[in-house]
Short mmCIF file of C-alpha atoms in Angstrom, two decimals:
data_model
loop_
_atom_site.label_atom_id
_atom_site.label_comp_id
_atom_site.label_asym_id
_atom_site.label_seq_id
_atom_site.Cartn_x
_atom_site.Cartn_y
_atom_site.Cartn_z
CA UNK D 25 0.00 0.00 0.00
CA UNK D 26 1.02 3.45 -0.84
CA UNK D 27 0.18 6.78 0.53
CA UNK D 28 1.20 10.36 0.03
CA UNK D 29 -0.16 13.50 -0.76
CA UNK D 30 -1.89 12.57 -4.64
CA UNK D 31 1.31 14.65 -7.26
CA UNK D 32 3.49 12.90 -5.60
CA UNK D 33 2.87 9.74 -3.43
CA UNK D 34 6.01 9.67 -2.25
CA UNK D 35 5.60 7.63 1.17
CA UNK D 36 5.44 4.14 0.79
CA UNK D 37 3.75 1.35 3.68
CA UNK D 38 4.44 -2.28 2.90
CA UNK D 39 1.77 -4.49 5.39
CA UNK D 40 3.16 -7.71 6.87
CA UNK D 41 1.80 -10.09 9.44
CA UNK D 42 2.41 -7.18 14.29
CA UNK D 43 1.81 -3.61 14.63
CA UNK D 44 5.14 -2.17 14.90
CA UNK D 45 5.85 0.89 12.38
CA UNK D 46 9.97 0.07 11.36
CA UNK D 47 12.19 1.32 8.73
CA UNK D 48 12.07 -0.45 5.45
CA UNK D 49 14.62 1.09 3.42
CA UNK D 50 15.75 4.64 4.48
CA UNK D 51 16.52 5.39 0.99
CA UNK D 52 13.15 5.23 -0.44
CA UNK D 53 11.40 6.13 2.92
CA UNK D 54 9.46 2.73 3.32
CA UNK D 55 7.81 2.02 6.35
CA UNK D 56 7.08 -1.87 7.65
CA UNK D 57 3.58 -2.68 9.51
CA UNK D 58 3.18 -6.00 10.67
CA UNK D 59 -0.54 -6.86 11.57
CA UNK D 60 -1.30 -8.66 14.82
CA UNK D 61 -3.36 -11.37 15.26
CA UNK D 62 -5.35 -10.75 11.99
CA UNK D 63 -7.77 -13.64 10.76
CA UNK D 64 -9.57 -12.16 8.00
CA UNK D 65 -7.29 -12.54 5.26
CA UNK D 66 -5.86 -9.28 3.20
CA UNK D 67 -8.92 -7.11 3.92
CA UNK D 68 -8.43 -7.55 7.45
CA UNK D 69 -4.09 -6.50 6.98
CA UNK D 70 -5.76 -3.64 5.17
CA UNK D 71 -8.25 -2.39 7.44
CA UNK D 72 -5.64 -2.76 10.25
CA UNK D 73 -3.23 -0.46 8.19
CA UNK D 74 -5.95 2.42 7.29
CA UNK D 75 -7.50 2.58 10.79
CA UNK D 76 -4.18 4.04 11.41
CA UNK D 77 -3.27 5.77 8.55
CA UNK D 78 -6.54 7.43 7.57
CA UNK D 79 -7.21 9.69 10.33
CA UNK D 80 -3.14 11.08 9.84
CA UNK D 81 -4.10 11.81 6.31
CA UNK D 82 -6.09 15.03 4.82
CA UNK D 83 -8.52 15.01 1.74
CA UNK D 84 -5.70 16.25 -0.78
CA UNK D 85 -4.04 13.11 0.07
CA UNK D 86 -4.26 9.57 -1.87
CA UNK D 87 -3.91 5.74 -0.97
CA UNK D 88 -2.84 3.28 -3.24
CA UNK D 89 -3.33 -0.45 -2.58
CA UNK D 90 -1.61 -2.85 -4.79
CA UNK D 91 -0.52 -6.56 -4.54
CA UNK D 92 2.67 -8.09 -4.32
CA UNK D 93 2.91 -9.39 -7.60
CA UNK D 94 2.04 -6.47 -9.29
CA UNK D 95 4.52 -4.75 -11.56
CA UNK D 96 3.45 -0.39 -12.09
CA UNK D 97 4.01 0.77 -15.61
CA UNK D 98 6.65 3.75 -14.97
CA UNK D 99 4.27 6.87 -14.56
CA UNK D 100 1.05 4.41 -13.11
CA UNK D 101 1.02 6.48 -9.80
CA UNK D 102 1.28 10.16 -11.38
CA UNK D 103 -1.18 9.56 -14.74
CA UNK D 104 -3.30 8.20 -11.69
CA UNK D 105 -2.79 10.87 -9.55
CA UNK D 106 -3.72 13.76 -12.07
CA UNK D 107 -6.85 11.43 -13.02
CA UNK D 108 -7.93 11.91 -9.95
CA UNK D 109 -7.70 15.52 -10.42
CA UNK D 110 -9.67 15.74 -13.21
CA UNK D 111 -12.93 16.02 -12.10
CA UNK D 112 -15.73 17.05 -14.65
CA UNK D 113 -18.60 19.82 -14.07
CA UNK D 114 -21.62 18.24 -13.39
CA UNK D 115 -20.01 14.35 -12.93
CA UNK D 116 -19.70 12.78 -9.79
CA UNK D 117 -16.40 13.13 -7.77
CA UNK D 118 -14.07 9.72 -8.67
CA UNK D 119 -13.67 7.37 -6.13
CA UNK D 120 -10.70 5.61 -6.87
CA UNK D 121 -8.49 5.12 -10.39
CA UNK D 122 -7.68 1.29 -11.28
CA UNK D 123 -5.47 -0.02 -13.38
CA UNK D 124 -5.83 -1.80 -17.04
CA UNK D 125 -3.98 -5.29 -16.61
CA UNK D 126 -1.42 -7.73 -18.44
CA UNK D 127 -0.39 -11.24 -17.46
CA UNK D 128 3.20 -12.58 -16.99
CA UNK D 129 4.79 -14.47 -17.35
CA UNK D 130 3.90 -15.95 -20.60
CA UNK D 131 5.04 -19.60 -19.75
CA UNK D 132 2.35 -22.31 -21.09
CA UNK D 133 -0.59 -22.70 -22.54
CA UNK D 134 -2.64 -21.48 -19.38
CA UNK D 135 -0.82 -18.59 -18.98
CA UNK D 136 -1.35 -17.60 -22.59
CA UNK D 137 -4.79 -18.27 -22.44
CA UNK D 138 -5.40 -15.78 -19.41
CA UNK D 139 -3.42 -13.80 -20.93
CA UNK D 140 -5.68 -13.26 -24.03
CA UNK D 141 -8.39 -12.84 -21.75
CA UNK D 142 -7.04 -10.18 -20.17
CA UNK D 143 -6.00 -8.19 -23.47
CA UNK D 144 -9.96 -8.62 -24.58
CA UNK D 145 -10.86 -6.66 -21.13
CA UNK D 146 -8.41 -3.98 -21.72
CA UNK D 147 -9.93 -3.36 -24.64
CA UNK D 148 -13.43 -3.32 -23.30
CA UNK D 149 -12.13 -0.49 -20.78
CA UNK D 150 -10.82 1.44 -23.63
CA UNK D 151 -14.15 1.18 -25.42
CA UNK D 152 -15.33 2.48 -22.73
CA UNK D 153 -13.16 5.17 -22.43
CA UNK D 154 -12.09 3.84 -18.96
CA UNK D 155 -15.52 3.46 -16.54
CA UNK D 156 -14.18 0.50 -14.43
CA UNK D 157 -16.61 -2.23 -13.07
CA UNK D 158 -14.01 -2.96 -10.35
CA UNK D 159 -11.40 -0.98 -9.25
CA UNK D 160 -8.77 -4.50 -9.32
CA UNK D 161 -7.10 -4.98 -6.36
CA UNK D 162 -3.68 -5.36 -8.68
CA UNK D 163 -3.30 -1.52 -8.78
CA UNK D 164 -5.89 1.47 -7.29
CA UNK D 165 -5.51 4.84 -6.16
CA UNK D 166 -8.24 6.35 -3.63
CA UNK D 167 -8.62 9.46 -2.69
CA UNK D 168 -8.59 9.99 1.23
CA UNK D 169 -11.80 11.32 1.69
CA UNK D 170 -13.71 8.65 -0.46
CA UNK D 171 -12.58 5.87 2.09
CA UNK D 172 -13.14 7.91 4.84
CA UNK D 173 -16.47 8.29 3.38
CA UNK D 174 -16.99 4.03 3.07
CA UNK D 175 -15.98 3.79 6.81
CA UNK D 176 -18.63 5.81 7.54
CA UNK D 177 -20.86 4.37 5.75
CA UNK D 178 -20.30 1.23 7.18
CA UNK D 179 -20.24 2.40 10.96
CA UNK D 180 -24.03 4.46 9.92
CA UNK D 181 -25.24 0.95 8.22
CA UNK D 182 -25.95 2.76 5.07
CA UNK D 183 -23.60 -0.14 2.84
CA UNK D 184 -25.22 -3.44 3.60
CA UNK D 185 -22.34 -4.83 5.41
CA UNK D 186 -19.08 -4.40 6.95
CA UNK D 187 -17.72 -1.93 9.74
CA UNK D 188 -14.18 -0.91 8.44
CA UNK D 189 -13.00 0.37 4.97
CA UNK D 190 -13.02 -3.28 3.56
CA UNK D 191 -15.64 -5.82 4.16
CA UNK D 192 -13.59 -8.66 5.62
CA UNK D 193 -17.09 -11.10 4.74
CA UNK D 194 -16.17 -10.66 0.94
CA UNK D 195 -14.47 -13.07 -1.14
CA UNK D 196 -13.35 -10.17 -3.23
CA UNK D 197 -12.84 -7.18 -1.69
CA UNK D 198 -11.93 -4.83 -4.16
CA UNK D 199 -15.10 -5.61 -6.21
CA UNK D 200 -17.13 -4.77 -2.82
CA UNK D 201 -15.46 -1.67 -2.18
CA UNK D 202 -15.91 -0.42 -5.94
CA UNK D 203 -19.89 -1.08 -5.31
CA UNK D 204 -19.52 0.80 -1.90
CA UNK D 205 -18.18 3.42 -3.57
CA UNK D 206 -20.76 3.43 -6.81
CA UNK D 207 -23.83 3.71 -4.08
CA UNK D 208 -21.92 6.35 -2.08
CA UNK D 209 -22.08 8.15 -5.55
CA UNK D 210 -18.66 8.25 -6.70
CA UNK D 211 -17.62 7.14 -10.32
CA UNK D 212 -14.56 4.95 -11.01
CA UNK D 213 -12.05 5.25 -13.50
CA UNK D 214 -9.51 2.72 -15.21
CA UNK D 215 -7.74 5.12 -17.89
CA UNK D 216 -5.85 3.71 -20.55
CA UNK D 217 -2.32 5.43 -19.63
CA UNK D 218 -2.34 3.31 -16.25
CA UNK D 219 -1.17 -0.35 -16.85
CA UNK D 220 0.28 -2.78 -14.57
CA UNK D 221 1.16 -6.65 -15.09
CA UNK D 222 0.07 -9.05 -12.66
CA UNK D 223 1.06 -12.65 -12.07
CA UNK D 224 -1.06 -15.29 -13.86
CA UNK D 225 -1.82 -18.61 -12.49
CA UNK D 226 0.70 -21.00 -13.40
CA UNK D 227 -1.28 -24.19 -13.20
CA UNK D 228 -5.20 -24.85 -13.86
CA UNK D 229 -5.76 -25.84 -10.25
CA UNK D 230 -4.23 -22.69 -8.81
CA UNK D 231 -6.17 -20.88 -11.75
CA UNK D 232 -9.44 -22.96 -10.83
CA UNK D 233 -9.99 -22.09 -7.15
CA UNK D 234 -8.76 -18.21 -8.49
CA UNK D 235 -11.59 -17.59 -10.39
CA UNK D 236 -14.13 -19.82 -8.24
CA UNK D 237 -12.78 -16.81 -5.73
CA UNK D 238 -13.76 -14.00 -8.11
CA UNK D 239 -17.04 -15.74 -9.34
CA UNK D 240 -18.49 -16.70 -5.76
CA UNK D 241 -16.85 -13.39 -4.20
CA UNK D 242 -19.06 -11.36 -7.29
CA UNK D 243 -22.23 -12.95 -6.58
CA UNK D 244 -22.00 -12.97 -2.76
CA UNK D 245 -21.63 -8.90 -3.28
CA UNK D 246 -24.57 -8.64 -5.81
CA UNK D 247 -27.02 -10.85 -3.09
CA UNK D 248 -25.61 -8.85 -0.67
CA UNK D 249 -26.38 -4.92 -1.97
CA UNK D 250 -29.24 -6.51 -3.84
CA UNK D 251 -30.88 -4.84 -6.57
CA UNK D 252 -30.34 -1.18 -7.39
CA UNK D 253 -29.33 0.67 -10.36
CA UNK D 254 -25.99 0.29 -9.60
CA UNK D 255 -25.96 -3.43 -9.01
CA UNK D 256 -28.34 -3.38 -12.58
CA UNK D 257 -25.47 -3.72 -15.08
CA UNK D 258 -23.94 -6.66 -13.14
CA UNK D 259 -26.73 -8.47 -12.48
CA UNK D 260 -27.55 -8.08 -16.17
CA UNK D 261 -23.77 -9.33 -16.97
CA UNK D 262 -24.68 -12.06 -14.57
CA UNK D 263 -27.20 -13.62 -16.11
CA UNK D 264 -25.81 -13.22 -19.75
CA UNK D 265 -23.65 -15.37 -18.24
CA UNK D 266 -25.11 -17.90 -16.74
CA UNK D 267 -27.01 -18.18 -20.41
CA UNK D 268 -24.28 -18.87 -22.18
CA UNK D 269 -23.59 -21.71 -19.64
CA UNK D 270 -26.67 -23.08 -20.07
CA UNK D 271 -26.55 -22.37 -23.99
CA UNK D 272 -24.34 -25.26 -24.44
CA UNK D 273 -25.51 -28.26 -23.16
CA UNK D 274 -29.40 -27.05 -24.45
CA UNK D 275 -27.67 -26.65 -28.32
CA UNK D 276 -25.85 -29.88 -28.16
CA UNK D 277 -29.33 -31.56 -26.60
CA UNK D 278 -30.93 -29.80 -29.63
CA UNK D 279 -28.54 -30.76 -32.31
CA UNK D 280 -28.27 -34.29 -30.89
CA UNK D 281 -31.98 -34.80 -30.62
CA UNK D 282 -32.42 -33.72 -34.65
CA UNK D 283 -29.71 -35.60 -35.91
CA UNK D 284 -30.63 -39.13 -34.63
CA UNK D 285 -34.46 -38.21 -35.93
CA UNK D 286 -33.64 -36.69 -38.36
CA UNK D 287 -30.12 -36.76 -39.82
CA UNK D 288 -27.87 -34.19 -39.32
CA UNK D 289 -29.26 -30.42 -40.18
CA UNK D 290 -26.21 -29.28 -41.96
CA UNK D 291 -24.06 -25.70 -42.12
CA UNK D 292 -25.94 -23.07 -44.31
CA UNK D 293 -23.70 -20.84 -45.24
CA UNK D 294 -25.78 -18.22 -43.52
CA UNK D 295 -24.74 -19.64 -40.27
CA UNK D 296 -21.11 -20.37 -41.14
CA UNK D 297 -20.91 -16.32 -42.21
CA UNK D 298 -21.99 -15.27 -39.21
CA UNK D 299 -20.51 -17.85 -36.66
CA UNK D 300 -17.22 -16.06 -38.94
CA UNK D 301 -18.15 -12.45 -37.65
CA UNK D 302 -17.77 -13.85 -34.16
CA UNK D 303 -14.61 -15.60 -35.05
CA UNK D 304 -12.31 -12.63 -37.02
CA UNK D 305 -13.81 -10.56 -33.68
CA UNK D 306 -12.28 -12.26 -31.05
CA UNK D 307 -9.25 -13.01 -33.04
CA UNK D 308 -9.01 -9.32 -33.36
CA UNK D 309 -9.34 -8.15 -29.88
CA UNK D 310 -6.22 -10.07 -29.28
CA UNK D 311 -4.14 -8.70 -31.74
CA UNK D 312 -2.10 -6.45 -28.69
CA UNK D 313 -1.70 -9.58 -27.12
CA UNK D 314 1.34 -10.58 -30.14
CA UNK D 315 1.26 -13.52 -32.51
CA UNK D 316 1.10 -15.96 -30.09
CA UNK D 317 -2.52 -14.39 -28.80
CA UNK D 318 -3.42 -14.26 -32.30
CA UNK D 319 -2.48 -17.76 -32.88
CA UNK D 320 -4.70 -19.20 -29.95
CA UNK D 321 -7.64 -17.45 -30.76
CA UNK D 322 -7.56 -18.65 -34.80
CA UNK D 323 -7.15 -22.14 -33.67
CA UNK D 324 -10.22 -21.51 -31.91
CA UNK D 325 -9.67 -24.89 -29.91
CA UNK D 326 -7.57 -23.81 -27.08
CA UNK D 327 -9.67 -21.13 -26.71
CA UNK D 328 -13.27 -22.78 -26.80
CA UNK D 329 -12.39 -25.20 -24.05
CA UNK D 330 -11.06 -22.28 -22.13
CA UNK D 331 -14.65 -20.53 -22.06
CA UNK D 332 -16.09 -24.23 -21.30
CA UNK D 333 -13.34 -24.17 -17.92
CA UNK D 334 -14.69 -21.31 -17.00
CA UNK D 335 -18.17 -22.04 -17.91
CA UNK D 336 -17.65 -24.97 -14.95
CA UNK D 337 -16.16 -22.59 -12.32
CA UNK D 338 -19.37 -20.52 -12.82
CA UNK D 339 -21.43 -23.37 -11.94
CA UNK D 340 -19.69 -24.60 -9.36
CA UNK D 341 -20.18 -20.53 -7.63
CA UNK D 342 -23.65 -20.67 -8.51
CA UNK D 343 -24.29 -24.19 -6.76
CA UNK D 344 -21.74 -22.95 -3.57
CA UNK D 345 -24.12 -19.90 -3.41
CA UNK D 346 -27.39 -21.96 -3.78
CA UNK D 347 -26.25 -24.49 -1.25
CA UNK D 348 -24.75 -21.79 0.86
CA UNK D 349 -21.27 -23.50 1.03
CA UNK D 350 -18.67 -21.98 3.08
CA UNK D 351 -16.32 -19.42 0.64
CA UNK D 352 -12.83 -19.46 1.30
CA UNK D 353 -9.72 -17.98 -0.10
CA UNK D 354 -8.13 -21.42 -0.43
CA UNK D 355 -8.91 -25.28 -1.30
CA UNK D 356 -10.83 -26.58 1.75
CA UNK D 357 -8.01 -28.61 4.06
CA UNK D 358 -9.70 -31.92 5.04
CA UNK D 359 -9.88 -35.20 3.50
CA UNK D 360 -14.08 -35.27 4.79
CA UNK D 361 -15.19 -31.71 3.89
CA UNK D 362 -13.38 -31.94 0.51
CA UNK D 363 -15.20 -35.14 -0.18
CA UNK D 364 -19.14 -33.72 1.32
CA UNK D 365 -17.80 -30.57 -1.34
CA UNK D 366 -17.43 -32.97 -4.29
CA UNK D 367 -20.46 -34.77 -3.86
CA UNK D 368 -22.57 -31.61 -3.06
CA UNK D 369 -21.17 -29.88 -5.81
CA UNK D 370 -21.36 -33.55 -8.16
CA UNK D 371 -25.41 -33.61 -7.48
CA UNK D 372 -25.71 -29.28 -8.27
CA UNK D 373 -23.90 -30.19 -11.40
CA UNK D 374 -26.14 -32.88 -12.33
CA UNK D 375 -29.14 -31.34 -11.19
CA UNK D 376 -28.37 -28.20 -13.20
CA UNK D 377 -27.22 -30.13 -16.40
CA UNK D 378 -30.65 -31.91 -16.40
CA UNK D 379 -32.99 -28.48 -16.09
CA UNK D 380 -31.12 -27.75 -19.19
CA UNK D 381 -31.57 -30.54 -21.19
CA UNK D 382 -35.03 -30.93 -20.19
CA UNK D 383 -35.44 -27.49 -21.38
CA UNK D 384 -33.52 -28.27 -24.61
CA UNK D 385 -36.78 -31.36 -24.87
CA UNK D 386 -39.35 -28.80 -23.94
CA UNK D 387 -38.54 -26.80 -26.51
CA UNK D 388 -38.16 -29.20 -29.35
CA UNK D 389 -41.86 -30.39 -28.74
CA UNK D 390 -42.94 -26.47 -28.93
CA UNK D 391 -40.86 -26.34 -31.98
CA UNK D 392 -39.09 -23.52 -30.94
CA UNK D 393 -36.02 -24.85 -30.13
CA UNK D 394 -34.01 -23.43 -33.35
CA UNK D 395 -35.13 -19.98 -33.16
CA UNK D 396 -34.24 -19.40 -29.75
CA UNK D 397 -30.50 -20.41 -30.57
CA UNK D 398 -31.14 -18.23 -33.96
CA UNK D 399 -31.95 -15.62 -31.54
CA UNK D 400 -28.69 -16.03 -29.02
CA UNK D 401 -26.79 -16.93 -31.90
CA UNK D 402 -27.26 -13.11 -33.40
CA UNK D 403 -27.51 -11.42 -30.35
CA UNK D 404 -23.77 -12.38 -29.72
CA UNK D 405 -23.13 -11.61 -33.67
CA UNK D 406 -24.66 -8.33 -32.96
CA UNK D 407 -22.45 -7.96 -29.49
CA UNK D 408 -19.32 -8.65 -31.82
CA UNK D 409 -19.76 -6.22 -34.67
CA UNK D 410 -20.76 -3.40 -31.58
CA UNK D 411 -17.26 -4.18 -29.72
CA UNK D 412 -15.60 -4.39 -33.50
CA UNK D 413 -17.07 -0.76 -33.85
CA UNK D 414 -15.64 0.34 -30.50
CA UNK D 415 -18.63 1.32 -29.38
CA UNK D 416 -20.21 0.84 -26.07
CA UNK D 417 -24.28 0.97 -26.20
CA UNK D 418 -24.79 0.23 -23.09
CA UNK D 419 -23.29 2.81 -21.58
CA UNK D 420 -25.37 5.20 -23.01
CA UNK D 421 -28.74 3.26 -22.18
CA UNK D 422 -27.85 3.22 -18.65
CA UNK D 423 -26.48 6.96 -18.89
CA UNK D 424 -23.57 5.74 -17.05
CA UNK D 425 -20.89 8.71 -17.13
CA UNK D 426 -17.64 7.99 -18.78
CA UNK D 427 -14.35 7.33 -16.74
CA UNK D 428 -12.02 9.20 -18.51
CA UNK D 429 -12.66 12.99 -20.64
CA UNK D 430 -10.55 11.81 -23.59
CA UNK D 431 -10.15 8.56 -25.70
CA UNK D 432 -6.65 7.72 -25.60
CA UNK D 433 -4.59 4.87 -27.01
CA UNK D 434 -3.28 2.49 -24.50
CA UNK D 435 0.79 3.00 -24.16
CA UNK D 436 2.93 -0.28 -24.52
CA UNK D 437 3.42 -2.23 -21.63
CA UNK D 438 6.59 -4.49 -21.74
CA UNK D 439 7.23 -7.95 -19.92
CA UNK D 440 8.66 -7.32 -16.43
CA UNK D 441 12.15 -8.77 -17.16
CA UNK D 442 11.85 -8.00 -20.80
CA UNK D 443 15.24 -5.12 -21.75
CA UNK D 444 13.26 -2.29 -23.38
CA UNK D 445 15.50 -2.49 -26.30
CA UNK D 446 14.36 -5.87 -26.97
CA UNK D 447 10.88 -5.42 -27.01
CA UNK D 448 9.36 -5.10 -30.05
CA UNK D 449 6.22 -4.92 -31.81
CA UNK D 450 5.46 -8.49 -31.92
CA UNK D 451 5.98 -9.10 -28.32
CA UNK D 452 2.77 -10.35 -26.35
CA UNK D 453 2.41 -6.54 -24.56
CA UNK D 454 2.93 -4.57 -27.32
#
């Protein structure tokens, strides 16, 4: 965590587990806290950190929380500094500036995979022009004042949980604190000129029980705030999602179904044109990503059983929720618990799969079974040619206020490790 007065930042706070303020570095002016006796994980360190450091600090004065394996682009902390700065007539004050994101390092096919996926969302937040869902726990600058403003909050009950800065219940605590912020009315900004790299998973267990975090620690927020118009654009994200999880077992019920009765339906070329759109769009929203991103995504393969990966962490959040499972930060420890987990998440699974495919039969005796997959079919088409445009629709039917005044290009971002005289144009950040 950093803090300083917001041109500058120049103090630095590094949190480790007793409470003892101590010299870390007298060149850079680092100071040490070690937590005591803290057993809610990092929003717990953090909250232990700002009860101290908040009431020192004035309202001209920032903090930035990052994590450890987090590497700043060169001018992160100033572009987000005079971001904050740059608040619009008529606009809501900003709550906090986050950062855009790139993986490293690019070792593997999971790695590379991730890695594409976070290129595609960097791209997103430059279509649109910065307004950040979450303000990512990788990199964010707050302004004083705004988290002043969540802890009271909290202590007058108007947030729906929580009693300190961070809500040590959540799974994810930077998405929590971005919706704190949203209802408090502040925007949040992710501007293009402020990229970091973070660590990607290494391995697809490690990379499993990540995004089970992010998916269970996103849903237990939305049940939590409920729904309000600034919970209305996740929820709505939330379900698209959980739609295209159930899109695939109910089209390959469908497909099955018609071509044991009645041979296999074929490829119009209708359907192969369009299925194309969607194709050339996602291989082009990699193209920052280097040849290697571009390769993945025209194979197609790689990337398809990616999405269906993911597709199974979602269900496994939705069943934890549903079944109101314990959420942890890690693997559950215990041979007994791991097992009640596999078979509670084994019948969700099953039960879920089922409503699905008896769905998929449902519709096949209405006869309607082709036109609804016409009908999600296009609407993705559609989504693809909108993002192709750069455009972001949405936006303006929720008259959500952009992040940043002016649509720049994103600046390169090299490999941590990578000489800059060696990094070219084809390398995976450029």
């Amino acid at each position: 965590m950093v803090s300083g007065t917001l041109p500058g930042c120049a103090d630095a706070c590094l949190i480790c587990p007793s409470w003892v303020w101590t010299p870390c570095g007298s060149t850079h002016g680092a100071k040490v806290v070690e937590t005591v006796a803290n057993t809610q994980d990092k929003a717990g360190a953090l909250n232990q950190v700002l009860s101290e450091l908040l009431p020192r600090l004035s309202d001209d004065d920032g903090v930035m929380i990052m994590d450890s394996d987090t590497s700043l682009s060169p001018e992160f902390i100033a572009r987000a500094a005079r971001r904050l700065h740059e608040q619009e007539p008529g606009l809501p004050p900003i709550g906090g500036v986050g950062a855009i994101f790139f993986g490293y390092p690019l070792r593997g096919l999971v790695c590379h995979l991730q890695n594409s996926e976070y290129v595609r969302y960097a791209r997103e937040l430059h279509r649109r022009h910065g307004r950040a869902d979450v303000l990512t726990g990788t990199a964010s600058l707050f302004p004083a004042e705004a988290l002043r403003h969540v802890h009271r909050a909290r202590a007058e009950h108007t947030l729906p949980r929580g009693d300190a800065v961070y809500d040590v219940q959540s799974l994810t605590e930077d998405n929590e604190l971005t919706l704190a912020l949203k209802h408090l009315g502040y925007r949040c900004a992710s501007p293009c000129a402020c990229i970091v790299g973070t660590e990607l998973m290494p391995t697809w267990s490690r990379l499993y029980y990540q995004r089970l975090r992010w998916q269970r620690g996103a849903l237990d927020n939305l049940r939590a705030y409920g729904l309000t118009r600034v919970t209305l654009p996740y929820v709505c994200r939330q379900t698209l999602t959980y739609l295209s999880v159930a899109f695939v077992p109910f089209f390959f019920t469908v497909l099955g179904y018609y071509t044991v009765t009645k041979k296999f339906p074929g490829l119009p070329w209708f359907w192969v044109a369009i299925t194309g759109i969607a194709a050339f769009e996602r291989v082009w929203a990699v193209k920052r990503g280097g040849w290697k991103a571009l390769l993945l995504a025209v194979t197609m393969v790689p990337e398809v059983l990616f999405d269906q990966f993911l597709n199974a962490v979602y269900a496994k959040a939705l069943i934890d929720l549903l079944t109101r499972t314990d959420a942890a930060w890690e693997q559950t420890r215990g041979r007994k618990k791991r097992l009640r987990k596999l078979l509670v998440t084994t019948c969700g699974l099953v039960l879920l799969l089922t409503g699905a495919v008896g769905l998929a039969f449902a519709c096949i005796a209405l006869g309607i079974a082709w036109t609804l997959i016409a009908v999600f079919v296009l609407s993705g088409v559609a989504a693809a040619v909108i993002r192709l445009s750069r455009l972001y629709p949405v936006g303006l039917l929720l008259s959500l206020p952009s992040g940043e005044p002016e649509h720049d290009e994103m600046p390169p971002w090299p490999q941590p490790g990578w000489p800059a005289s060696t990094t070219t144009g084809s390398r995976s950040h450029r």
